[in-house]
Coordinates of C-alpha atoms in Angstrom, one line a residue:
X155 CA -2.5 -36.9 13.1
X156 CA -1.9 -33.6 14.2
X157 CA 0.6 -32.5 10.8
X158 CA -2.4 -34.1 9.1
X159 CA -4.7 -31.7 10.3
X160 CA -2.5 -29.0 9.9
X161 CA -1.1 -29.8 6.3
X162 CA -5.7 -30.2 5.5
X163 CA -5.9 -26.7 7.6
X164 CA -2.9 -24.7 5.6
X165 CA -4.6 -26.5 2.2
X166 CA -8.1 -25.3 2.9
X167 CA -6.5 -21.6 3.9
X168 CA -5.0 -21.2 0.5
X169 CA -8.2 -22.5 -1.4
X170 CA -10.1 -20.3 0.5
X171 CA -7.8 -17.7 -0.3
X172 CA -7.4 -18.5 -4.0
X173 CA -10.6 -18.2 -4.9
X174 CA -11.1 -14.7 -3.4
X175 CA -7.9 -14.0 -5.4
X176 CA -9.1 -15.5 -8.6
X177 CA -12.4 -13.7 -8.1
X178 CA -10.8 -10.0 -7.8
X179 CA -8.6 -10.8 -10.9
X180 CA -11.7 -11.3 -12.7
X181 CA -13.4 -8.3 -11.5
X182 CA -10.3 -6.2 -12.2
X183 CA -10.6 -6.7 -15.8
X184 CA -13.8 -4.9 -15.9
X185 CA -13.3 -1.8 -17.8
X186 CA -14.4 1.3 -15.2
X187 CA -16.1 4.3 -16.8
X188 CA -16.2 7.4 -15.7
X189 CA -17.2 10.7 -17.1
X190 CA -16.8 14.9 -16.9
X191 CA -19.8 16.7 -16.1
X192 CA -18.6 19.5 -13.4
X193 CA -15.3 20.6 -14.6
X194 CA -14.1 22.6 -11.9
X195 CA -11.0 24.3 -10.6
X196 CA -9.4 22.9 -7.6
X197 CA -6.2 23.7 -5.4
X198 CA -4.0 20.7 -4.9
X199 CA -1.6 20.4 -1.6
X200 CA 0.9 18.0 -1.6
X201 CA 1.9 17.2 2.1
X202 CA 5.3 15.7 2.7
X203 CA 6.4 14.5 6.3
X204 CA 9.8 14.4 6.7
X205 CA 12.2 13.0 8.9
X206 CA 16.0 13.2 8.0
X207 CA 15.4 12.8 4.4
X208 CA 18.2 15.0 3.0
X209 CA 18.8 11.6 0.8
X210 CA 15.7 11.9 -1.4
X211 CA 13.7 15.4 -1.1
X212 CA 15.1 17.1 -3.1
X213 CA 14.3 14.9 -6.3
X214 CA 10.8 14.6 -5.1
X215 CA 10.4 18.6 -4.9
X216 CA 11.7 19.0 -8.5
X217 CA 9.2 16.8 -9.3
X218 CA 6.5 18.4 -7.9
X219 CA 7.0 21.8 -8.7
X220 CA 8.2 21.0 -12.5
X221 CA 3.9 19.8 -12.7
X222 CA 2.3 21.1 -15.3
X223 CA -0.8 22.4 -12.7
X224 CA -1.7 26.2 -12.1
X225 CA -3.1 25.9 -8.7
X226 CA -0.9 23.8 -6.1
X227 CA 1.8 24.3 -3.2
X228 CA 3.9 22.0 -1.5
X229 CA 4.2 21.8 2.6
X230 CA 7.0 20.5 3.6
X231 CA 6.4 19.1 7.4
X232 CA 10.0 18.6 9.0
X233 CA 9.3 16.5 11.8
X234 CA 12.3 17.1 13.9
X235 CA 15.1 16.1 11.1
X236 CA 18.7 16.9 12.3
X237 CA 19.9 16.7 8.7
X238 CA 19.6 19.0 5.9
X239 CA 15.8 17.8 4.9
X240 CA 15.0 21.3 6.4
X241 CA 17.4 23.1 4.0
X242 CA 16.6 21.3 1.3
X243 CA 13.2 22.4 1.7
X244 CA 14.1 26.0 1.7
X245 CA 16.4 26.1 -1.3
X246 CA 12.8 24.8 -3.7
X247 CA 11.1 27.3 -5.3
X248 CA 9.4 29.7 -2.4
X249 CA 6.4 30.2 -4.9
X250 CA 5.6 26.7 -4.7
X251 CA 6.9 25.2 -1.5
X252 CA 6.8 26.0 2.1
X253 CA 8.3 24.3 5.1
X254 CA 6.3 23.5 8.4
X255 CA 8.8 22.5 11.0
X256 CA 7.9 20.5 14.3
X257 CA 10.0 20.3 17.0
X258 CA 11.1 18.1 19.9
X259 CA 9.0 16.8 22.0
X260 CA 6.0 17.4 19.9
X261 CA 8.1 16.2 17.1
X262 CA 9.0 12.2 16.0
X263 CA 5.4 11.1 16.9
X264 CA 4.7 9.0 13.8
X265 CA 3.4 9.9 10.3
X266 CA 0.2 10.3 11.2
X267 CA 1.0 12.7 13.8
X268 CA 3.2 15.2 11.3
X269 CA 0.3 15.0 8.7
X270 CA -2.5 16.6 11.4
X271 CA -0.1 19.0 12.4
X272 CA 0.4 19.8 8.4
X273 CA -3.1 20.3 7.9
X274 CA -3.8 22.0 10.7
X275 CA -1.2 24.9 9.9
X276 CA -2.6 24.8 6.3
X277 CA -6.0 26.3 8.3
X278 CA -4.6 28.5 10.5
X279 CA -1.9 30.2 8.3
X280 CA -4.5 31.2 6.3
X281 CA -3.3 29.5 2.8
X282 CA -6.9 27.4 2.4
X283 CA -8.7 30.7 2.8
X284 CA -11.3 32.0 0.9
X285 CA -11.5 28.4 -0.5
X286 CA -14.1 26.0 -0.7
X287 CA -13.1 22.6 1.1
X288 CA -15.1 20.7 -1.8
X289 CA -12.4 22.1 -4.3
X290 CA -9.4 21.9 -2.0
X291 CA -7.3 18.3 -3.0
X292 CA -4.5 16.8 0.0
X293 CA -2.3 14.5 -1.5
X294 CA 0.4 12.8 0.5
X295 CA 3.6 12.2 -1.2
X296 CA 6.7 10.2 0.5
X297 CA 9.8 12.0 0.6
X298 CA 11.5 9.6 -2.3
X299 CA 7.9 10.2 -4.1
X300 CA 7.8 10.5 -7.4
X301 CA 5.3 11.4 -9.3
X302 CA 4.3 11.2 -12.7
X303 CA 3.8 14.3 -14.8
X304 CA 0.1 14.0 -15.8
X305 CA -1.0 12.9 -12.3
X306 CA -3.1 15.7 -11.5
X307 CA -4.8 15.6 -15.1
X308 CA -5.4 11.9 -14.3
X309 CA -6.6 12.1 -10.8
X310 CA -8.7 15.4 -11.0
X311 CA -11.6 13.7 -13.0
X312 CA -12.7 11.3 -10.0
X313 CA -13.3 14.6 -7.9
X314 CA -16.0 15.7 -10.2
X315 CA -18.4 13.3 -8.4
X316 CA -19.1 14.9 -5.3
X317 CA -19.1 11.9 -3.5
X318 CA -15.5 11.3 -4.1
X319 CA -13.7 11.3 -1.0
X320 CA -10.4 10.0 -2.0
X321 CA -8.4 8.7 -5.0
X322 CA -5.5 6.7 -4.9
X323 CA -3.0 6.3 -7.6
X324 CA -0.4 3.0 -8.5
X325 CA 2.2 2.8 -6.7
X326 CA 6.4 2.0 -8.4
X327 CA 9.7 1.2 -7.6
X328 CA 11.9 3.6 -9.3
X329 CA 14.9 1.8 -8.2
X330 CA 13.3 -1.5 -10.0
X331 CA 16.2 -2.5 -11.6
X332 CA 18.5 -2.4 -9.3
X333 CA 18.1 -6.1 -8.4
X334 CA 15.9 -8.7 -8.0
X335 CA 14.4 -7.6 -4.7
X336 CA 13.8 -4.3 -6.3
X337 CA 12.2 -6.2 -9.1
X338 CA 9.9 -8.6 -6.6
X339 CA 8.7 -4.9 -4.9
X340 CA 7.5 -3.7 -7.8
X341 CA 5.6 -6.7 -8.9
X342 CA 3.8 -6.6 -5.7
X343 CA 2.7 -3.3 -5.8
X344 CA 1.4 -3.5 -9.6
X345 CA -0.5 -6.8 -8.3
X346 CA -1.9 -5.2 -5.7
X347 CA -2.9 -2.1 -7.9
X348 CA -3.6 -3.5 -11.2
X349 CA -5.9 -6.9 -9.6
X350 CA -7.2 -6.1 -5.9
X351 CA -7.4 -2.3 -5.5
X352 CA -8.7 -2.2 -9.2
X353 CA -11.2 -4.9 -8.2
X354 CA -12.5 -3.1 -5.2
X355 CA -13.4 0.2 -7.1
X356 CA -16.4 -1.9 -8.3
X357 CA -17.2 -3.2 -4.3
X358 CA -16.7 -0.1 -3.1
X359 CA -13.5 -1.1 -0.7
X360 CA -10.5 0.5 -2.2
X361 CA -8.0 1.2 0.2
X362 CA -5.6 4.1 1.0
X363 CA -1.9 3.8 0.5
X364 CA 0.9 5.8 2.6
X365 CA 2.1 7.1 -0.7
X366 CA 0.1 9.4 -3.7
X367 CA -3.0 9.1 -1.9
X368 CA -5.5 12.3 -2.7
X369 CA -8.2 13.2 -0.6
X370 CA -10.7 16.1 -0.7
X371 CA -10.4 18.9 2.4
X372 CA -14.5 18.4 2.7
X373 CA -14.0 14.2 3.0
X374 CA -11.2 14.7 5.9
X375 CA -13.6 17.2 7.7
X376 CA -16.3 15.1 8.2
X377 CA -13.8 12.3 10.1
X378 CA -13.6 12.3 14.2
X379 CA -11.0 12.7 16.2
X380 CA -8.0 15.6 16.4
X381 CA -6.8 15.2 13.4
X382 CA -8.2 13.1 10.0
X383 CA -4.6 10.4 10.7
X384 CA -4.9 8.3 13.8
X385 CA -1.8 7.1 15.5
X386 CA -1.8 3.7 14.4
X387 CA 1.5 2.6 12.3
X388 CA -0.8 2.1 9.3
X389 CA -2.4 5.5 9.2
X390 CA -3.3 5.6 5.6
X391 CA -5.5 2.0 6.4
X392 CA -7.0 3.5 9.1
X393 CA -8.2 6.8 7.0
X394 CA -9.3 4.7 4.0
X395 CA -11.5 2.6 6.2
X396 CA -13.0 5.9 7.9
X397 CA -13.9 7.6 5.0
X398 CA -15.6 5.0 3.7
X399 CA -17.5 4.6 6.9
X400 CA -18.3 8.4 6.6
X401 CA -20.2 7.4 3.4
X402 CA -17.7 8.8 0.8
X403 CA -16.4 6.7 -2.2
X404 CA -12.4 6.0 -2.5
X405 CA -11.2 5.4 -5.9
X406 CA -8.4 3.6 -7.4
X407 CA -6.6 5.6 -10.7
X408 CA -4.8 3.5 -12.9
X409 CA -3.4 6.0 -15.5
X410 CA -1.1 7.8 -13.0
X411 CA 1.9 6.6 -10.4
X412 CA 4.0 7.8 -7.8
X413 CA 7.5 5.9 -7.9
X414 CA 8.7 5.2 -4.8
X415 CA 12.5 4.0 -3.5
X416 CA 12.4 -0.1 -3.2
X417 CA 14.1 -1.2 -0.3
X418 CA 17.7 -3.3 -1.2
X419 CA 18.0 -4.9 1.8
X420 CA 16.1 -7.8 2.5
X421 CA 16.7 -7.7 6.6
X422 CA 15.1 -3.6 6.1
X423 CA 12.4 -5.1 4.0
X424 CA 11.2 -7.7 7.0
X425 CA 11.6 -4.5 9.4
X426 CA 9.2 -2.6 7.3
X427 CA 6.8 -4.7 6.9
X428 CA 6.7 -5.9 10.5
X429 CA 5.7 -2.5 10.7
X430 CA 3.0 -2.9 8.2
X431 CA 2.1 -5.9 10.0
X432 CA 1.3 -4.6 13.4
X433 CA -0.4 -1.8 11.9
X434 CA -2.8 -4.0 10.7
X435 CA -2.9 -5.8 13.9
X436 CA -3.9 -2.5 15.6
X437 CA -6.6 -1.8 12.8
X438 CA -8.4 -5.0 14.3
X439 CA -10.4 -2.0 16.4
X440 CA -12.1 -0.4 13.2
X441 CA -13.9 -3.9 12.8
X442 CA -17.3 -2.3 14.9
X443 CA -17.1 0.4 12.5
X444 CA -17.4 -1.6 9.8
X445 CA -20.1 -3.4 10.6
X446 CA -22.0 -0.7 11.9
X447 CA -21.6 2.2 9.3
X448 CA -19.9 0.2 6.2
X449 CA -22.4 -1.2 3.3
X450 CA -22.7 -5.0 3.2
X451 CA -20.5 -5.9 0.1
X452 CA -17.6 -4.0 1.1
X453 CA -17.5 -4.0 4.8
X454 CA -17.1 -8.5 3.9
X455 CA -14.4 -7.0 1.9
X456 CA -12.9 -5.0 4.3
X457 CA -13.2 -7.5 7.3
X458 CA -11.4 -10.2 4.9
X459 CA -8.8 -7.7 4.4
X460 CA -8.3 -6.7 7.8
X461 CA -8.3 -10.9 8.8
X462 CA -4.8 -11.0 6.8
X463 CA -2.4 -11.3 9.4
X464 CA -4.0 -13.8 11.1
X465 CA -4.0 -15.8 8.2
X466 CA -0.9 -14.7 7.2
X467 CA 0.7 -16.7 10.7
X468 CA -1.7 -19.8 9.7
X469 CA -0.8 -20.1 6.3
X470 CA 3.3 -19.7 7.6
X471 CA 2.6 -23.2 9.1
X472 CA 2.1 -25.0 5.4
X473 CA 6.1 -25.3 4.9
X474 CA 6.5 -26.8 8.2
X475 CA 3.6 -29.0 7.4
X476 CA 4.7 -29.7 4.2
X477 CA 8.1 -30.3 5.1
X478 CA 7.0 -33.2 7.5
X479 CA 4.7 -34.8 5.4
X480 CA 7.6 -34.7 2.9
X481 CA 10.1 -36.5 5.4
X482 CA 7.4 -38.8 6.4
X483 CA 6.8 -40.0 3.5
X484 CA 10.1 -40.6 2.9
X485 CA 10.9 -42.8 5.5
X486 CA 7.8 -44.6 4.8
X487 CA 9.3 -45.2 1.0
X488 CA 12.7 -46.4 2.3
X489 CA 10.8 -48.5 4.8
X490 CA 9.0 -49.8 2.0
X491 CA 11.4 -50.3 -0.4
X492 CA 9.7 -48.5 -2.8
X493 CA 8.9 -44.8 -3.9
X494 CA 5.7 -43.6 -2.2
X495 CA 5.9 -40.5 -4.1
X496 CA 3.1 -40.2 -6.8
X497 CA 3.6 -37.6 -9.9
X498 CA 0.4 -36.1 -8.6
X499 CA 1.6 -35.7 -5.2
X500 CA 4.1 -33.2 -6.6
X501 CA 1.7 -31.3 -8.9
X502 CA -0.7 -30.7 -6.1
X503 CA 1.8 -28.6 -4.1
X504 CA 2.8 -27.3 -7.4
X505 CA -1.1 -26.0 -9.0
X506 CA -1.7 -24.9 -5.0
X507 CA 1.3 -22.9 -5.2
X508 CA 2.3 -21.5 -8.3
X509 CA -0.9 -21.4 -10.4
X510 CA -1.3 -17.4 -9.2
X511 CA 2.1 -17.0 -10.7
X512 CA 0.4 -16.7 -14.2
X513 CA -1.9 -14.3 -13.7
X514 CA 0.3 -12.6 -12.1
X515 CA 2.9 -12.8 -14.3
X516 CA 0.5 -11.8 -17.4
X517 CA -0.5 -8.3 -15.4
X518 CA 3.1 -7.4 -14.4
X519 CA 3.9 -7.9 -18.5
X520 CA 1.4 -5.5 -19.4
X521 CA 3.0 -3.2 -17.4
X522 CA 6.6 -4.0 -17.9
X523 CA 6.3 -4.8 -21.8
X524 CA 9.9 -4.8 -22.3
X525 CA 10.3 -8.4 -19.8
X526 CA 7.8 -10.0 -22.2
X527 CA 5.1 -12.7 -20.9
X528 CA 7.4 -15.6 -20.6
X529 CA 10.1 -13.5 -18.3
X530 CA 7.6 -12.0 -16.7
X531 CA 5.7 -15.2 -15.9
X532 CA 9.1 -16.9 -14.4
X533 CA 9.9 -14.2 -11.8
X534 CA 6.2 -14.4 -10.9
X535 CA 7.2 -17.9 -9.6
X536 CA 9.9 -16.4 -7.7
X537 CA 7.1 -13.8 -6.6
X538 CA 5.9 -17.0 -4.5
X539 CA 8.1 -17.6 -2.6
X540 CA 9.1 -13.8 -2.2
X541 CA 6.0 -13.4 -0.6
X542 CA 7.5 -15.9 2.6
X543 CA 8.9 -12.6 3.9
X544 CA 5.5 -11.6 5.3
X545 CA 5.8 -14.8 7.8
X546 CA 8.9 -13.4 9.0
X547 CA 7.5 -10.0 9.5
X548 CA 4.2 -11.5 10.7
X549 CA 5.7 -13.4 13.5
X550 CA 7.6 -9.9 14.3
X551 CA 5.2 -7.9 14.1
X552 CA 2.9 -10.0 16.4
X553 CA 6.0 -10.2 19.2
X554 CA 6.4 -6.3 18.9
X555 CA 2.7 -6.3 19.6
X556 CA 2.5 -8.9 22.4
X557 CA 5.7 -6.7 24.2
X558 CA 4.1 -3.3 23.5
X559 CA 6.5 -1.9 21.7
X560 CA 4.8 0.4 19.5
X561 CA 8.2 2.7 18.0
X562 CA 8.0 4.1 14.1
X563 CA 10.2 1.3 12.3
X564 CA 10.9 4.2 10.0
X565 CA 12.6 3.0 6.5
X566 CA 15.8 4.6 6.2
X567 CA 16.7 6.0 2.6
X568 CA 20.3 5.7 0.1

C-alpha cells in the first residue's frame, strides 16, 4: 500500500511537472521583439573573481580584451590565490585590465563576497567617475569564461529600456566534445536557456546565472544590504530574484554566449551541484520577498522554481518505487504462472519518462546542427537519465545543510 502511494505520488510529481515544462517550451517559441530608440554609450566592466585559476585566466582575458568594444576594462578580483592567477593578471594588457587582490582573512569568503569587494573598489578608485550609473554595465565572467565576440553588440540593446536591470546571456561547454558528460552539460544548459529562461522573458522571471550575467550599476544600487551579492552559495539566484523585487526587468539574450569549462568528472559534477543544491535550499528565505514585492505571474514562477529541491528529493523516490513495483509484479507472474506484464505497462514508464527527450532533443539540434535531429534526439534519452545526478547532489546537499556545513565546494579547473 505504501509503494502504491508512493509510485501514484512520484507519477503525479512528474505530471505536474511535465506540464509546466511543456507549457514553457511552448512559450519559448514565441518570437521576442525588441527595438532601438535611445542609442547610448555605455562602459562595460567585466568582473572576474578568482581563486587559483592560473589553469584558465589567461584564455579568458585574451578573450576579453581582443572585443571589438571602445569603452570597457577588466577587474581582476584575486581572492587570496597562491598560484599564478595573480600574475597572470598582470601580464594582460594594463590598458584594459586591472587586478584587485584580497587577502587573508578577508579573503576566501565565497563569490559573492569577492564580487562586493570588486565593486566597491570600482567606486572608490575612482574608475566609475564622472559616469552615470544608468550607462555603467557589470558583467560577471568565470575565470574559464569565454565569451563570444559580438556579445556586447548583442547584449547592449536590452539596456536601451531603462527598466532593464539585467541581461543574461546562454551559457556553453567549450570542452563539449570531450565526452559524453561534456556533451550531457551542454545540452542542459541550452535547455535551460533556449526553453525555460527564454520562456520567462515573457512572465517576467528570468533568472541570473553565475556566469555572463550583465547588470546595470543603477539596478545594483537600488538593492539592500553591504554589497548587491549576498553570501548564499547561489549568489547569482539570490541577485536575480532581488532585482526583480526592486521592480526592474531581467532579460534573457539568445544571440550571444559565454562558454564555460564542462566538468569531466562525474564525482566533481555531484560536488558542484550539491553546491548548487544547498544554494537553493538557503534561497528558501527570499520566498516573503516574493510574495510581498514580486508581481503575480512571476513570483508563481519564481516560488515553483525555488520548490525544486524539494521536489527534486520526492521525485528521487520514483526508481525505488518503480523498482518495487517491478519486482512485485514479478513474483506475482511467477506465482501465477503467467506474464503479468502488459505492453502498456512498459510504455507508461516509457511516455512519462522519455517523451521530454524530443523536445529536447529538437532544441539542442538547432543549436548543434552538425549532430542532426535523430543524434540529437538519442542522447536526449541519455539526457534522462543524466539528469539522476541531481538526486545524488540533492540528498548531499540537504545533509551538508542539516550538519551546517556551509564551505565554497569550489570547482577546481584542468
Amino acid at each position: 500500500m505504501i509503494t502504491e502511494l508512493l509510485l501514484w505520488a512520484s507519477i503525479t510529481l512528474i505530471m505536474m511537472a511535465g506540464c509546466y515544462n511543456t507549457s514553457l517550451f511552448l512559450l519559448s517559441r514565441r518570437r521576442h521583439r525588441r527595438s532601438r530608440t535611445d542609442r547610448r554609450e555605455r562602459f562595460y566592466v567585466f568582473l572576474l573573481a578568482c581563486l587559483n585559476e592560473e589553469q584558465v585566466l589567461s584564455e579568458s582575458l585574451a578573450r576579453i580584451t581582443s572585443l571589438p568594444t571602445r569603452d570597457f576594462m577588466a577587474l581582476v578580483i584575486d581572492d587570496g590565490s597562491d598560484d599564478r592567477t595573480a600574475e597572470i593578471a598582470l601580464a594582460a594588457d594594463p590598458a584594459l585590465v586591472r587586478l584587485h587582490r584580497r587577502t587573508l582573512p578577508n579573503a576566501r569568503k565565497g563569490k559573492g563576497a569577492a564580487l562586493n569587494d570588486g565593486v566597491r573598489h570600482l567606486r572608490e578608485s575612482g574608475v566609475l567617475a564622472g559616469r552615470d550609473p544608468e550607462d555603467v554595465v557589470l558583467c560577471v565572467v568565470d575565470a574559464d569564461g569565454r565569451l563570444d565576440p559580438h556579445v556586447v553588440q548583442s547584449v547592449d540593446p536590452y539596456f536601451d529600456d531603462p527598466g532593464t536591470g539585467a541581461v543574461q546571456v546562454c551559457v556553453r561547454m567549450y570542452n563539449r566534445r570531450l565526452g559524453l558528460l561534456a556533451r550531457l552539460q551542454d545540452m542542459e544548459f541550452v535547455v535551460y536557456g533556449d526553453v525555460f529562461q527564454s520562456a520567462r522573458r515573457f512572465i517576467g522571471s528570468v533568472g541570473m546565472g553565475g556566469n555572463g550575467q550583465f547588470m546595470r550599476l543603477a539596478a545594483l544600487n537600488t538593492l539592500d544590504g553591504d554589497g548587491p551579492w549576498s553570501d548564499s552559495l547561489t549568489e547569482d539566484l539570490d541577485l536575480g530574484v532581488r532585482l526583480i523585487a526592486k521592480g526592474w526587468t531581467n532579460q534573457h539574450c539568445t544571440a550571444a554566449a559565454v562558454s564555460q569549462q564542462a566538468v569531466l568528472s562525474l564525482r566533481r559534477l555531484i560536488r558542484q551541484r550539491s553546491r548548487w543544491f544547498q544554494g537553493h535550499l538557503q534561497s528558501a528565505g527570499l520566498v516573503p520577498l516574493i510574495l510581498r514585492d514580486v508581481p503575480t505571474r512571476a513570483a508563481l514562477d519564481l516560488l515553483y522554481h525555488l520548490s525544486s529541491p524539494v521536489l527534486i528529493l520526492l521525485t528521487s523516490l520514483l526508481p525505488l518505487s518503480f523498482l518495487v513495483a517491478l519486482g512485485a509484479t514479478t513474483v506475482g507472474s511467477i506465482q501465477a504462472g503467467h506474464s503479468l506484464v502488459s505492453p502498456m505497462w512498459l510504455l507508461g514508464p516509457y511516455l512519462l519518462s522519455f517523451t521530454a527527450a524530443y523536445a529536447y532533443g529538437f532544441v539542442y539540434a538547432k543549436r548543434e546542427r552538425d549532430l542532426g535531429l535523430v543524434r540529437s534526439v538519442l542522447i536526449a534519452h541519455v539526457f534522462v537519465f543524466y539528469g539522476y545526478i541531481w538526486f545524488a547532489a540533492g540528498w548531499w546537499g540537504f545533509w551538508r545543510m542539516l550538519t551546517g556545513q556551509r564551505g565554497w565546494l569550489k570547482t577546481a579547473r584542468t
